[in-house]
mmCIF file of N, CA and C in Angstrom:
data_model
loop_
_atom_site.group_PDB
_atom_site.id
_atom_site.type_symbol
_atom_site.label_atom_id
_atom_site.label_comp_id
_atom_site.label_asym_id
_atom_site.label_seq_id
_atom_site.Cartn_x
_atom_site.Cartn_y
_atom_site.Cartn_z
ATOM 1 N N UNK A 82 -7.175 62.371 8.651
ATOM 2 C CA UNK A 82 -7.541 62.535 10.044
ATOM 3 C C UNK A 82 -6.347 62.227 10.928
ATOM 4 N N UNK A 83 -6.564 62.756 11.996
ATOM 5 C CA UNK A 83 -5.711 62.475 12.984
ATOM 6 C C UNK A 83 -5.472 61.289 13.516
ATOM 7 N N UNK A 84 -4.115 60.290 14.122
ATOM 8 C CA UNK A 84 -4.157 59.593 14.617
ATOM 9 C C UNK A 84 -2.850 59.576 14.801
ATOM 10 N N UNK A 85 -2.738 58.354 15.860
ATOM 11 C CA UNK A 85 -1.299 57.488 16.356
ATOM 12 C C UNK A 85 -0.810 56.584 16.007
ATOM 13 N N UNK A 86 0.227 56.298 15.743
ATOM 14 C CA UNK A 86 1.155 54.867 15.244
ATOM 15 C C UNK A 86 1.862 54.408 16.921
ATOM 16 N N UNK A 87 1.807 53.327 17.097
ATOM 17 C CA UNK A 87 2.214 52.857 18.249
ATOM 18 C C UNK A 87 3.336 51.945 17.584
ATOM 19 N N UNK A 88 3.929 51.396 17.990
ATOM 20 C CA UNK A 88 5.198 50.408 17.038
ATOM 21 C C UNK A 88 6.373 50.233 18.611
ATOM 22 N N UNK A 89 5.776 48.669 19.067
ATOM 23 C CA UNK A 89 6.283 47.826 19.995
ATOM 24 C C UNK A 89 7.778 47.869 20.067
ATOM 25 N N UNK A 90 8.338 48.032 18.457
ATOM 26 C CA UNK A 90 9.398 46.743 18.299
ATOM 27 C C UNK A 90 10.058 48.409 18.796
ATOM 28 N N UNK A 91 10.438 49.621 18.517
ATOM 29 C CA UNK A 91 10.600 50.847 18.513
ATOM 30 C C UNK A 91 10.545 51.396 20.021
ATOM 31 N N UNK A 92 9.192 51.320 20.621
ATOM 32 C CA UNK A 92 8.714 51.695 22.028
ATOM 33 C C UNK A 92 8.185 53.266 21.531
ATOM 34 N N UNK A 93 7.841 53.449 20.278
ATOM 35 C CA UNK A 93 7.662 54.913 20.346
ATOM 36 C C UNK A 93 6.267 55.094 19.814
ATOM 37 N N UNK A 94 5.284 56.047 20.096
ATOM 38 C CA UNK A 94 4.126 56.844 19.817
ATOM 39 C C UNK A 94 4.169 58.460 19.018
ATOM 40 N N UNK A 95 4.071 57.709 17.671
ATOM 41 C CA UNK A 95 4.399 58.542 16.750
ATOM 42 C C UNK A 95 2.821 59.662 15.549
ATOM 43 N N UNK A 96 2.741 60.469 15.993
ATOM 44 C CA UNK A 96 1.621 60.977 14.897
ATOM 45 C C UNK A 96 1.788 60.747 13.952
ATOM 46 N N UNK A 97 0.625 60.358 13.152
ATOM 47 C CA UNK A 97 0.186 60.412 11.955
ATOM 48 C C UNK A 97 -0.930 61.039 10.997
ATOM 49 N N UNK A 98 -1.399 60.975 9.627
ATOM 50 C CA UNK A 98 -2.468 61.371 9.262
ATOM 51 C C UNK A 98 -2.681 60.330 8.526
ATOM 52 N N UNK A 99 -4.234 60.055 8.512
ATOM 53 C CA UNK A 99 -4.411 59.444 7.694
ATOM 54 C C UNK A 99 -5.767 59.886 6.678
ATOM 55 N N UNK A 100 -5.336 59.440 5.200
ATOM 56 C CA UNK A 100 -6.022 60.114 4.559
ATOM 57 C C UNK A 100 -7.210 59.538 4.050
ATOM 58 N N UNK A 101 -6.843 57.970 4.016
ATOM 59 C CA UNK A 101 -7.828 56.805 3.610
ATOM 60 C C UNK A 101 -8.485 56.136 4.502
ATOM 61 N N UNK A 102 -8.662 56.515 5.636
ATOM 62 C CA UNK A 102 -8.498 56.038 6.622
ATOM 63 C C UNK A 102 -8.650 54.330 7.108
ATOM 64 N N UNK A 103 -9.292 53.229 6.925
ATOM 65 C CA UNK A 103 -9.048 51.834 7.405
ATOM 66 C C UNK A 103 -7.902 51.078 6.099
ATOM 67 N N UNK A 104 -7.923 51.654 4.993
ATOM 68 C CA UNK A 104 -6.781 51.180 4.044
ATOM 69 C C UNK A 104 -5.012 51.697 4.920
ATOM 70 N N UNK A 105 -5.366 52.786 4.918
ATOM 71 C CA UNK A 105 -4.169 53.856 5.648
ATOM 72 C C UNK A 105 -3.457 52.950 7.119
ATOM 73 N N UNK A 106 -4.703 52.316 8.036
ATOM 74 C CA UNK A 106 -4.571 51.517 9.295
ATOM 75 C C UNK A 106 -4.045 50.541 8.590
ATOM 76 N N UNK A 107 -4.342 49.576 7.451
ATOM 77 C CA UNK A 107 -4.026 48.125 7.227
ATOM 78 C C UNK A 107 -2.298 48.740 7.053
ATOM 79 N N UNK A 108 -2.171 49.704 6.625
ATOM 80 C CA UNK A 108 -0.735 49.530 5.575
ATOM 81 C C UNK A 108 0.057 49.991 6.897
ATOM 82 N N UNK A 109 -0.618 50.749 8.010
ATOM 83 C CA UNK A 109 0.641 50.948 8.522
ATOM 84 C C UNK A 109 0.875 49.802 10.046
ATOM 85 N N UNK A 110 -0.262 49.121 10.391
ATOM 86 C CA UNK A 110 0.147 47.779 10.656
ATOM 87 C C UNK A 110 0.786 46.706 10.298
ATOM 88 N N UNK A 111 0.653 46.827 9.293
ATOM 89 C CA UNK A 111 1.499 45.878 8.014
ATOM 90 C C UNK A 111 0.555 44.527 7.858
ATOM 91 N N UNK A 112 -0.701 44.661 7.954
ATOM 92 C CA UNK A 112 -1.733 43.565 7.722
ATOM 93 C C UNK A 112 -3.216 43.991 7.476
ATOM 94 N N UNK A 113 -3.737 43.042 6.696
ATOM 95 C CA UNK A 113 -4.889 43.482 6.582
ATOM 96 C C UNK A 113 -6.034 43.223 7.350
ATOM 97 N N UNK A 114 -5.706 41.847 8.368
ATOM 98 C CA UNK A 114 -6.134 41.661 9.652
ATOM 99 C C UNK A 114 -6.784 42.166 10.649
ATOM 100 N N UNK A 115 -7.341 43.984 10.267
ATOM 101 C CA UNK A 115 -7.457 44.678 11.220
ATOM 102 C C UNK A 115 -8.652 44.644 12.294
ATOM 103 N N UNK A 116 -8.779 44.695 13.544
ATOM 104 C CA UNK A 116 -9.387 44.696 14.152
ATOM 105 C C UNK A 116 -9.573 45.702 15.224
ATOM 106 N N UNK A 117 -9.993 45.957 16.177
ATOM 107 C CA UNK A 117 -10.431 47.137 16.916
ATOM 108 C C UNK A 117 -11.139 47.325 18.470
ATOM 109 N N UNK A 118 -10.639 47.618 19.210
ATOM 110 C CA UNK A 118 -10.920 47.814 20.546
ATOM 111 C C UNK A 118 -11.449 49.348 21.031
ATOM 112 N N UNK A 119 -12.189 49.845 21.656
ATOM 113 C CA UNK A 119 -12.429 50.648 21.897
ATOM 114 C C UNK A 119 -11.815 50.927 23.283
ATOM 115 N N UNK A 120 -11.161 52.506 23.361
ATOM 116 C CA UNK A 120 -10.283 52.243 24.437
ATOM 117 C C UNK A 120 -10.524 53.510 25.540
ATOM 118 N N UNK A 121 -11.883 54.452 25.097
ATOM 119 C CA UNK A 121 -12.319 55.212 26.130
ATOM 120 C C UNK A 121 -13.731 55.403 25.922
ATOM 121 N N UNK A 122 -14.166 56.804 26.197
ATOM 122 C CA UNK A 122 -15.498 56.814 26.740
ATOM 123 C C UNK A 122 -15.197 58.076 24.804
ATOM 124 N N UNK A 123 -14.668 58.569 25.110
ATOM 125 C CA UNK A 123 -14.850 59.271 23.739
ATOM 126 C C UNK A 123 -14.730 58.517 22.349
ATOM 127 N N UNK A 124 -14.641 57.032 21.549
ATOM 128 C CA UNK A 124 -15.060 56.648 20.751
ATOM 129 C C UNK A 124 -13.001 56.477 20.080
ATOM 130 N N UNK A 125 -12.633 57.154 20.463
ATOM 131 C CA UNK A 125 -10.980 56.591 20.326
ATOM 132 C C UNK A 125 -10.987 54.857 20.519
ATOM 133 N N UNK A 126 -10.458 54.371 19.529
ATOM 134 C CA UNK A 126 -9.972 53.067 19.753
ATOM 135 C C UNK A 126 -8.903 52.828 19.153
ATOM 136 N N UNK A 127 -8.267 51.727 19.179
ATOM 137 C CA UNK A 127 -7.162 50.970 19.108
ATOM 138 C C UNK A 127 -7.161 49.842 17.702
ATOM 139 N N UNK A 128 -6.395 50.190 16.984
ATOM 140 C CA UNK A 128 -6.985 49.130 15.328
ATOM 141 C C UNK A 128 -5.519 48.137 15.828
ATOM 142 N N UNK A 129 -5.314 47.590 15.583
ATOM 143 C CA UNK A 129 -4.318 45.928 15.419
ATOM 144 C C UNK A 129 -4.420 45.067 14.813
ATOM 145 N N UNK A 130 -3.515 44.185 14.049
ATOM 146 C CA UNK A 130 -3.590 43.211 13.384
ATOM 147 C C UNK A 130 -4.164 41.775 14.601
ATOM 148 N N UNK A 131 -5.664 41.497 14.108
ATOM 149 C CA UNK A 131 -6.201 40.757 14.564
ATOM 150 C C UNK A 131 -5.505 39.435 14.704
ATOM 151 N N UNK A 132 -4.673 39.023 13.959
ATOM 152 C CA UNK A 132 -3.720 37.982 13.386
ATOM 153 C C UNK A 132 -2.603 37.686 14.791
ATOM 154 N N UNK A 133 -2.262 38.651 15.234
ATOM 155 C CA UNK A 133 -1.527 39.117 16.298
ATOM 156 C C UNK A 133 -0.969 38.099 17.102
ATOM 157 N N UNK A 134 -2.050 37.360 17.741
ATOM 158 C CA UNK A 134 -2.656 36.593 18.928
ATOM 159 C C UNK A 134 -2.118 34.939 18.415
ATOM 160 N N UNK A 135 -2.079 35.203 17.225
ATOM 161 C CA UNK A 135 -1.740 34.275 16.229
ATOM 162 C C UNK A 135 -0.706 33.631 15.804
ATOM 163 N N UNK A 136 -0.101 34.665 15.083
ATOM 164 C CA UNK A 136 1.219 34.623 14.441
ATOM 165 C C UNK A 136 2.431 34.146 15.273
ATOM 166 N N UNK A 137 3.321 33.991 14.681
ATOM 167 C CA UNK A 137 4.835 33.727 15.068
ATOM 168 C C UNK A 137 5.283 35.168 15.549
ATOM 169 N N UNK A 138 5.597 35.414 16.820
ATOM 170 C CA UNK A 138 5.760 37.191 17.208
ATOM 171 C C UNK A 138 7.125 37.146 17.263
ATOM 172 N N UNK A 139 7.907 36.175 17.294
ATOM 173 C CA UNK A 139 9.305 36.136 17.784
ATOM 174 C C UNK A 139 10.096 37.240 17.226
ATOM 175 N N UNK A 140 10.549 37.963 18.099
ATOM 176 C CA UNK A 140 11.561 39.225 18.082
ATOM 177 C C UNK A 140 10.560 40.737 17.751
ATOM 178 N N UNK A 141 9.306 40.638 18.056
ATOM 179 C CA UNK A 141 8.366 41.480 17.737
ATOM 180 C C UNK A 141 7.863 41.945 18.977
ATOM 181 N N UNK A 142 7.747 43.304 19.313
ATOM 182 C CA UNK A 142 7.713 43.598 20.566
ATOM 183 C C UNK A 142 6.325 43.873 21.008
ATOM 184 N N UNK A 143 5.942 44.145 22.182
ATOM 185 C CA UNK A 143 4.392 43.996 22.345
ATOM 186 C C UNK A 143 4.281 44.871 23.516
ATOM 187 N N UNK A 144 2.714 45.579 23.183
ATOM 188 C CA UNK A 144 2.675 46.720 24.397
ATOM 189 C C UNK A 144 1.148 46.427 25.126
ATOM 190 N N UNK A 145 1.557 47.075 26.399
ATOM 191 C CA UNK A 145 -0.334 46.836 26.791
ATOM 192 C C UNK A 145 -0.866 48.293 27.275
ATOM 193 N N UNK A 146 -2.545 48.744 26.739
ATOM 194 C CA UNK A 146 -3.030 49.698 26.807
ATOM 195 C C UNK A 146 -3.643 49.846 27.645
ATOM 196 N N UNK A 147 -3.785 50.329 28.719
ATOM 197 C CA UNK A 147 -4.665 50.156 29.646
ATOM 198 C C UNK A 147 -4.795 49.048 30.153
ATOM 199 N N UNK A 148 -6.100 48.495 30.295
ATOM 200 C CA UNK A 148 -6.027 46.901 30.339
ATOM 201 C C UNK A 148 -6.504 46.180 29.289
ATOM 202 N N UNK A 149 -6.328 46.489 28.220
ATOM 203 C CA UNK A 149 -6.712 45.415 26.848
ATOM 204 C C UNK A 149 -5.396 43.888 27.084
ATOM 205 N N UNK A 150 -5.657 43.274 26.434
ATOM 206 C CA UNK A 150 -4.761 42.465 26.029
ATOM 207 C C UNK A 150 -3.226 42.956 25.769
ATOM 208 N N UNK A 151 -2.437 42.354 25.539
ATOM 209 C CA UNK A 151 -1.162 43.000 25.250
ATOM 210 C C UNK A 151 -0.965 42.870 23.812
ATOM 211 N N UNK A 152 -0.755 43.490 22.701
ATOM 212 C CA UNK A 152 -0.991 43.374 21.507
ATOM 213 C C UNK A 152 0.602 43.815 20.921
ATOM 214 N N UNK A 153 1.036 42.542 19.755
ATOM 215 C CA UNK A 153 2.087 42.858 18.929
ATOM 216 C C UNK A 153 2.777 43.431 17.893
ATOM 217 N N UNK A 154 3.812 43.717 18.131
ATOM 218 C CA UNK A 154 4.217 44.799 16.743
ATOM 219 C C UNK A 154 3.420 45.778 16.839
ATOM 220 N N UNK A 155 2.657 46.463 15.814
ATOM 221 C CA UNK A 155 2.344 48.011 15.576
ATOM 222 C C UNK A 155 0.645 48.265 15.547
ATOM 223 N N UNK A 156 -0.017 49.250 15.995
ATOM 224 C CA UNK A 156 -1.655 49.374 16.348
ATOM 225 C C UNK A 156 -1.603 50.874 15.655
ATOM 226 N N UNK A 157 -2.512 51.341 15.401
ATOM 227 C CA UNK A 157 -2.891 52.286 15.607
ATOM 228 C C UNK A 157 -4.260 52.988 16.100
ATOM 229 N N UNK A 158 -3.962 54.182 16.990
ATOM 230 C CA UNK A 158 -5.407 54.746 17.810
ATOM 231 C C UNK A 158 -5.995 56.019 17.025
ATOM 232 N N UNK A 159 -7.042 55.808 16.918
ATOM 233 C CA UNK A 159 -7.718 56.907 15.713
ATOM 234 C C UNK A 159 -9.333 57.337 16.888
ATOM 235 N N UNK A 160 -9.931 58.173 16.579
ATOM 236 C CA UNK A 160 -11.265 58.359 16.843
ATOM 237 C C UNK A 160 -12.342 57.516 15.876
ATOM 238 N N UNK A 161 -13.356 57.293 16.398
ATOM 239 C CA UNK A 161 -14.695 56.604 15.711
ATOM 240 C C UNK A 161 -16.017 57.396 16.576
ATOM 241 N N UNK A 162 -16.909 56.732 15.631
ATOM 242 C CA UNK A 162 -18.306 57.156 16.246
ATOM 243 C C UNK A 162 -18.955 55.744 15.490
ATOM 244 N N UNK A 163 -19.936 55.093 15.603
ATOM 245 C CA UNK A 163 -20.661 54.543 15.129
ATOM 246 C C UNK A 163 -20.326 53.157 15.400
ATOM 247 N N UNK A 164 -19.471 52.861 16.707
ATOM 248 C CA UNK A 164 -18.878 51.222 16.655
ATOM 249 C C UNK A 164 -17.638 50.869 15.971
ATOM 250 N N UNK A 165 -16.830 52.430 14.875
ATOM 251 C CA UNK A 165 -16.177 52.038 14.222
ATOM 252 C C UNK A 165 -16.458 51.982 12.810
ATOM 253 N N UNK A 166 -17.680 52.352 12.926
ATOM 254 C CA UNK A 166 -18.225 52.614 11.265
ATOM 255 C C UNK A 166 -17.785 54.144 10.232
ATOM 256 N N UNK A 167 -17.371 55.091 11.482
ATOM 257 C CA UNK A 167 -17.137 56.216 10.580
ATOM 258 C C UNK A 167 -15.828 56.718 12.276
ATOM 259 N N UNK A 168 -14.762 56.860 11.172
ATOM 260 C CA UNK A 168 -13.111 57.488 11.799
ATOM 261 C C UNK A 168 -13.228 58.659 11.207
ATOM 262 N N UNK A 169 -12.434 59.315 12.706
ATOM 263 C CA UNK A 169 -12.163 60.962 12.612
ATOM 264 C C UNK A 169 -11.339 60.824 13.815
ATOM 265 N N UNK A 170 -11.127 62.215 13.520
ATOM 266 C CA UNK A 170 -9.449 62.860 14.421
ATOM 267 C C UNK A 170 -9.224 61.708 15.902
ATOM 268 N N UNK A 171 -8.554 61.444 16.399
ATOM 269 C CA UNK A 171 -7.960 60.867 17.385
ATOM 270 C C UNK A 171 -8.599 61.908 18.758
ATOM 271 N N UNK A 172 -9.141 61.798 19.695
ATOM 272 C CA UNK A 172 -9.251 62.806 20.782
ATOM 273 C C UNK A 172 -8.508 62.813 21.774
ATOM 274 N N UNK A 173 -7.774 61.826 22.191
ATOM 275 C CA UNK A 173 -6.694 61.626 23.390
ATOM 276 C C UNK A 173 -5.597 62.399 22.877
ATOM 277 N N UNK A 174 -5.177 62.803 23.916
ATOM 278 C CA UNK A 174 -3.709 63.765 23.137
ATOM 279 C C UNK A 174 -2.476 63.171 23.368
ATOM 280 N N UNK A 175 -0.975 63.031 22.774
ATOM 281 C CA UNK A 175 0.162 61.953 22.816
ATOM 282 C C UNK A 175 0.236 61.883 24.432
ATOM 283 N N UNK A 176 0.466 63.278 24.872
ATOM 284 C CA UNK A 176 1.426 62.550 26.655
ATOM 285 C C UNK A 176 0.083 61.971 27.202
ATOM 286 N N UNK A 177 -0.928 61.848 27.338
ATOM 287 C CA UNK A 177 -1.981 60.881 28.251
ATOM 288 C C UNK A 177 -2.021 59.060 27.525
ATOM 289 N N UNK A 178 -1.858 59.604 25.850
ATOM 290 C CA UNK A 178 -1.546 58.242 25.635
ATOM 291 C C UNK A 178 -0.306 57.626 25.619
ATOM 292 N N UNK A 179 0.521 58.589 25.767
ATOM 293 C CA UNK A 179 1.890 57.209 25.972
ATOM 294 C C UNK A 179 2.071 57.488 27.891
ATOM 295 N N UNK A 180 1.435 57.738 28.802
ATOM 296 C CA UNK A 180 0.878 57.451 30.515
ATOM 297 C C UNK A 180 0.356 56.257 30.465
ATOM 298 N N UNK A 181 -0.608 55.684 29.167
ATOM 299 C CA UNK A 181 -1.034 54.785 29.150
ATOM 300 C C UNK A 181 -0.932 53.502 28.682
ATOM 301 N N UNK A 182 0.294 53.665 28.231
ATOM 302 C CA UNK A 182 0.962 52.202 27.454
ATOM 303 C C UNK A 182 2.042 51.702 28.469
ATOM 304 N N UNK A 183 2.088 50.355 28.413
ATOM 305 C CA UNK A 183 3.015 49.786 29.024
ATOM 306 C C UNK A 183 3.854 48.639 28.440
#
């Protein structure tokens, strides 16, 4: 399925696919920590290492989405339906989501 790699330390919003999809999110966050924000009205959300908030971030760069929290190192935004119970294609398209990162 479709989705985005966001990656702080970089500043860049990069496509991806993913084939496994919440295994596919852990590996390319680099944790298994994952957690999840919902970030519109169409079921797109935001996965991040829950750990985040946590960890030692030093030299790890951090972005903010809208108005979520500001979250570190690398997220990725995928589509859901069900709360997050079942991922599919991403519906936001790259230039509205990188309008929306800061």
């Amino acid at each position: 399925m479709k989705a985005y790699l966001i990656d702080a330390n970089t500043k860049t919003v990069s496509p991806v696919e993913l084939a496994k999809g919440l295994p596919d999110i852990r590996r390319l966050i680099g944790y298994d920590s994952a957690d999840s924000e919902e970030i519109d009205a169409s079921g797109d959300r935001l996965f991040f290492d829950e750990g985040c908030f946590l960890r030692d971030q030093t030299g790890k760069g951090r972005f903010k989405l809208d108005n979520l929290v500001p979250v570190a190192d690398k997220a990725v935004v995928v589509g859901s339906s069900d709360d997050s119970a079942i991922l599919k294609d991403v519906m936001v398209d790259l230039t509205t989501l990188q309008r929306r990162i800061a």
